[in-house]
Amino acid sequence: EVQLVESGGGLVQPGGSLRLSCAASGFTFSSYWMHWVRQAPGKGLVWVSRISSDGSSTNYADSVRGRFTISRDNARNTLYLQMNSLRDEDTAVYYCTRGRLGFYFDYWGLGTLVTVSS
Amino acid sequence: QSALTQPASVSGSPGQSITISCTGTSSDVGTYNYVSWYQQHPGKAPKLMIYDVTNRPSGVSNRFSGSKSGNTASLTISGLQAEDEADYYCSSYTSSSIWVFGGGTKLTVL
């Protein structure tokens, strides 16, 4: 059974940093692209970032480029999102999701809440 | 990259059919057959319902179907059931090598 479990969310002040993790199991993690998608309270889904199966290629939404870094450890079956220079508008539930054939998201974690507030 | 455009809400009675539209541009929906749809119940994670415009994952009811014409994709739900009441989001790959979601549509089953 495919499982994605996010962790690392919490309350952080504007300008602060946080690192999210996503532990994957039930599939060959190193064979799949992975993505982060976020959802602000009461709002819609927003794609954040994507990383290739071997970690050599990444993409970012304009709103986070230069502040967030996606990475992965295939030996530990874990996806990461390093978030720096956090802003109020980064407050959201962050979902880890598996990219299928690269272009859609077939499994999702339950999400981890990041709150940016002073 | 702007979000895809979806109606904020749609509604229908049990047994009826409804269609949710998803309008993009020639840089996303119009060029790529990589439109997918997701169902999200309150407080839950999204669930894949349709991928590559028309394909249904294993386990998803055949009451759900997808289509595309030009820059607009559509999700049709036939034989509406109470359990279909949820938020629905479309998504597309784009020419900028990023992904974009629609703003979401709240489906109410009357």
Coordinates of C-alpha atoms in Angstrom, one line a residue:
Chain A
E1 CA 0.0 0.0 0.0
V2 CA 1.4 3.4 -1.0
Q3 CA 1.8 5.7 1.9
L4 CA 3.1 9.3 2.1
V5 CA 3.5 10.8 5.5
E6 CA 4.4 14.5 5.9
S7 CA 6.0 16.0 9.0
G8 CA 7.8 19.1 10.1
G9 CA 5.0 21.7 10.0
G10 CA 4.4 24.2 12.7
L11 CA 4.3 27.8 13.7
V12 CA 7.1 30.0 12.5
Q13 CA 7.7 33.8 12.4
P14 CA 7.8 35.8 9.2
G15 CA 11.3 35.5 7.8
G16 CA 12.0 32.2 9.5
S17 CA 12.7 28.8 8.1
L18 CA 11.2 25.3 8.2
R19 CA 12.0 22.0 6.7
L20 CA 9.2 19.6 5.7
S21 CA 9.7 15.9 5.3
C22 CA 7.6 13.3 3.5
A23 CA 8.3 9.6 4.3
A24 CA 7.3 7.3 1.4
S25 CA 6.5 3.6 1.6
G26 CA 4.8 0.9 -0.4
F27 CA 6.4 1.7 -3.8
T28 CA 9.9 2.1 -5.3
F29 CA 10.4 5.7 -4.3
S30 CA 13.5 6.2 -6.5
S31 CA 11.5 5.6 -9.6
Y32 CA 9.0 8.4 -9.3
W33 CA 9.0 12.2 -9.6
M34 CA 7.6 13.8 -6.5
H35 CA 5.8 17.1 -5.9
W36 CA 4.7 19.5 -3.1
V37 CA 1.3 21.1 -3.4
R38 CA -0.1 23.5 -0.8
Q39 CA -3.5 24.7 0.2
A40 CA -4.1 27.9 2.3
P41 CA -6.9 27.8 4.8
G42 CA -10.2 27.8 2.9
K43 CA -8.5 28.2 -0.4
G44 CA -7.7 26.0 -3.4
L45 CA -4.8 23.8 -4.3
V46 CA -1.6 25.4 -5.5
W47 CA 1.4 23.5 -7.0
V48 CA 4.7 24.4 -5.3
S49 CA 7.5 22.3 -6.6
R50 CA 8.6 19.1 -8.4
I51 CA 11.7 16.9 -8.3
S52 CA 12.8 14.2 -10.7
S53 CA 13.3 10.6 -9.7
D54 CA 17.1 10.9 -9.2
G55 CA 17.0 14.5 -7.8
S56 CA 18.8 16.0 -10.8
S57 CA 16.0 18.2 -12.0
T58 CA 13.7 20.5 -10.1
N59 CA 10.9 23.1 -10.9
Y60 CA 9.3 25.7 -8.7
A61 CA 6.3 28.0 -8.8
D62 CA 7.2 31.7 -9.2
S63 CA 5.8 32.4 -5.7
V64 CA 8.5 30.2 -4.0
R65 CA 11.4 30.2 -6.4
G66 CA 14.6 31.4 -4.7
R67 CA 13.1 30.8 -1.2
F68 CA 12.1 27.1 -1.2
T69 CA 14.3 24.1 -2.1
I70 CA 13.0 20.6 -2.9
S71 CA 15.3 17.6 -2.4
R72 CA 15.1 13.9 -1.8
D73 CA 17.1 11.1 -0.2
N74 CA 16.3 7.9 -2.2
A75 CA 18.2 5.8 0.3
R76 CA 15.8 7.0 3.0
N77 CA 12.7 7.1 0.8
T78 CA 12.2 10.7 1.9
L79 CA 11.2 13.9 0.2
Y80 CA 12.1 17.3 1.7
L81 CA 11.0 20.9 1.3
Q82 CA 13.4 23.5 2.8
M83 CA 11.4 26.7 3.2
N84 CA 13.3 30.0 3.9
S85 CA 12.3 33.6 4.2
L86 CA 8.8 32.5 5.0
R87 CA 5.9 35.0 4.5
D88 CA 2.4 35.2 5.9
E89 CA 1.1 34.0 2.5
D90 CA 3.0 30.8 2.8
T91 CA 0.6 29.7 5.6
A92 CA -1.0 26.5 4.2
V93 CA -1.3 22.7 4.5
Y94 CA 1.5 21.3 2.5
Y95 CA 0.8 18.0 0.7
C96 CA 3.4 15.6 -0.6
T97 CA 2.2 13.9 -3.7
R98 CA 3.6 11.2 -6.2
G99 CA 3.9 12.2 -9.8
R100 CA 2.6 9.5 -12.1
L101 CA 4.3 9.4 -15.6
G102 CA 5.3 12.9 -14.5
F103 CA 2.2 14.7 -15.3
Y104 CA -0.5 14.0 -12.6
F105 CA -0.6 13.2 -8.9
D106 CA -1.9 9.7 -8.1
Y107 CA -1.2 9.5 -4.3
W108 CA -1.3 12.2 -1.7
G109 CA -0.3 12.4 1.9
L110 CA -2.6 13.8 4.6
G111 CA -0.6 17.1 4.7
T112 CA 1.2 19.1 7.3
L113 CA 0.2 22.6 8.4
V114 CA 2.6 25.5 8.2
T115 CA 1.6 28.7 10.0
V116 CA 3.6 31.8 9.4
S117 CA 2.7 34.4 12.0
S118 CA 4.3 36.8 14.5
Chain B
Q1 CA 1.3 31.3 -14.7
S2 CA -2.4 32.0 -13.9
A3 CA -4.7 29.5 -12.3
L4 CA -7.1 27.6 -14.5
T5 CA -10.7 29.0 -14.4
Q6 CA -13.4 26.9 -12.9
P7 CA -16.9 27.9 -11.7
A8 CA -17.0 28.5 -8.0
S9 CA -20.0 26.3 -7.5
V10 CA -22.4 23.9 -9.3
S11 CA -25.3 21.9 -8.0
G12 CA -27.6 19.1 -9.0
S13 CA -30.2 16.7 -7.6
P14 CA -29.5 13.0 -7.0
G15 CA -29.6 11.1 -10.2
Q16 CA -28.9 14.1 -12.4
S17 CA -25.7 14.9 -14.4
I18 CA -23.5 17.9 -13.9
T19 CA -20.5 19.2 -15.8
I20 CA -17.6 21.3 -14.4
S21 CA -15.6 23.3 -16.8
C22 CA -11.9 24.1 -16.6
T23 CA -10.6 26.9 -18.9
G24 CA -6.9 27.4 -19.5
T25 CA -4.8 28.7 -22.4
S26 CA -2.8 27.5 -25.4
S27 CA 0.1 27.2 -23.0
D28 CA -1.5 24.5 -20.9
V29 CA -4.9 22.9 -21.4
G30 CA -5.0 23.7 -25.1
T31 CA -1.6 22.1 -25.9
Y32 CA -1.2 19.2 -23.5
N33 CA -3.5 16.2 -22.9
Y34 CA -2.3 16.3 -19.3
V35 CA -5.4 17.5 -17.6
S36 CA -6.3 15.8 -14.4
W37 CA -9.2 16.1 -11.9
Y38 CA -9.2 15.8 -8.1
Q39 CA -12.0 15.4 -5.6
Q40 CA -11.5 16.7 -2.1
H41 CA -13.9 16.2 0.8
P42 CA -13.7 18.6 3.7
G43 CA -10.6 18.0 5.9
K44 CA -9.3 15.3 3.6
A45 CA -6.5 14.9 1.1
P46 CA -7.3 15.3 -2.6
K47 CA -8.1 12.1 -4.6
L48 CA -7.3 11.6 -8.3
M49 CA -10.5 11.1 -10.3
I50 CA -9.4 11.6 -14.0
Y51 CA -6.0 11.8 -15.6
D52 CA -4.7 12.5 -19.1
V53 CA -8.1 14.2 -19.9
T54 CA -10.2 11.1 -20.1
N55 CA -8.7 8.2 -18.1
R56 CA -10.2 6.9 -14.9
P57 CA -7.9 5.3 -12.3
S58 CA -8.8 1.9 -11.0
G59 CA -11.5 2.1 -8.4
V60 CA -13.1 5.4 -9.6
S61 CA -16.7 5.0 -10.5
N62 CA -17.5 5.1 -14.3
R63 CA -20.0 7.9 -13.4
F64 CA -17.0 10.2 -13.7
S65 CA -15.8 11.1 -17.1
G66 CA -13.5 13.8 -18.7
S67 CA -13.2 15.5 -22.0
K68 CA -11.5 18.5 -23.6
S69 CA -12.2 20.9 -26.4
G70 CA -9.7 23.6 -27.3
N71 CA -8.6 25.4 -24.1
T72 CA -11.4 24.0 -22.0
A73 CA -11.5 20.7 -20.2
S74 CA -14.6 19.3 -18.5
L75 CA -15.5 16.8 -15.8
T76 CA -19.0 15.2 -16.0
I77 CA -20.5 13.3 -13.1
S78 CA -23.6 11.3 -14.1
G79 CA -26.1 9.8 -11.7
L80 CA -25.3 12.2 -8.9
Q81 CA -25.0 10.7 -5.5
A82 CA -24.8 12.4 -2.1
E83 CA -21.3 11.2 -1.6
D84 CA -20.2 13.2 -4.7
E85 CA -20.7 16.4 -2.8
A86 CA -17.1 17.8 -2.5
D87 CA -14.7 20.3 -4.0
Y88 CA -13.3 19.5 -7.4
Y89 CA -10.0 20.8 -8.9
C90 CA -8.6 20.5 -12.4
S91 CA -4.9 20.6 -13.1
S92 CA -2.7 20.8 -16.2
Y93 CA 0.9 20.6 -17.1
T94 CA 2.2 23.8 -18.8
S95 CA 4.7 24.9 -21.4
S96 CA 6.7 26.5 -18.5
S97 CA 7.4 23.0 -17.2
I98 CA 5.3 23.7 -14.1
W99 CA 1.8 22.6 -13.1
V100 CA -1.3 24.7 -12.5
F101 CA -4.5 24.0 -10.7
G102 CA -8.0 25.5 -11.1
G103 CA -9.5 27.6 -8.4
G104 CA -11.8 24.7 -7.4
T105 CA -15.5 24.1 -7.8
K106 CA -17.8 23.3 -4.9
L107 CA -20.4 20.6 -5.9
T108 CA -23.6 20.6 -3.9
V109 CA -26.0 17.7 -4.2
L110 CA -29.5 19.1 -3.5

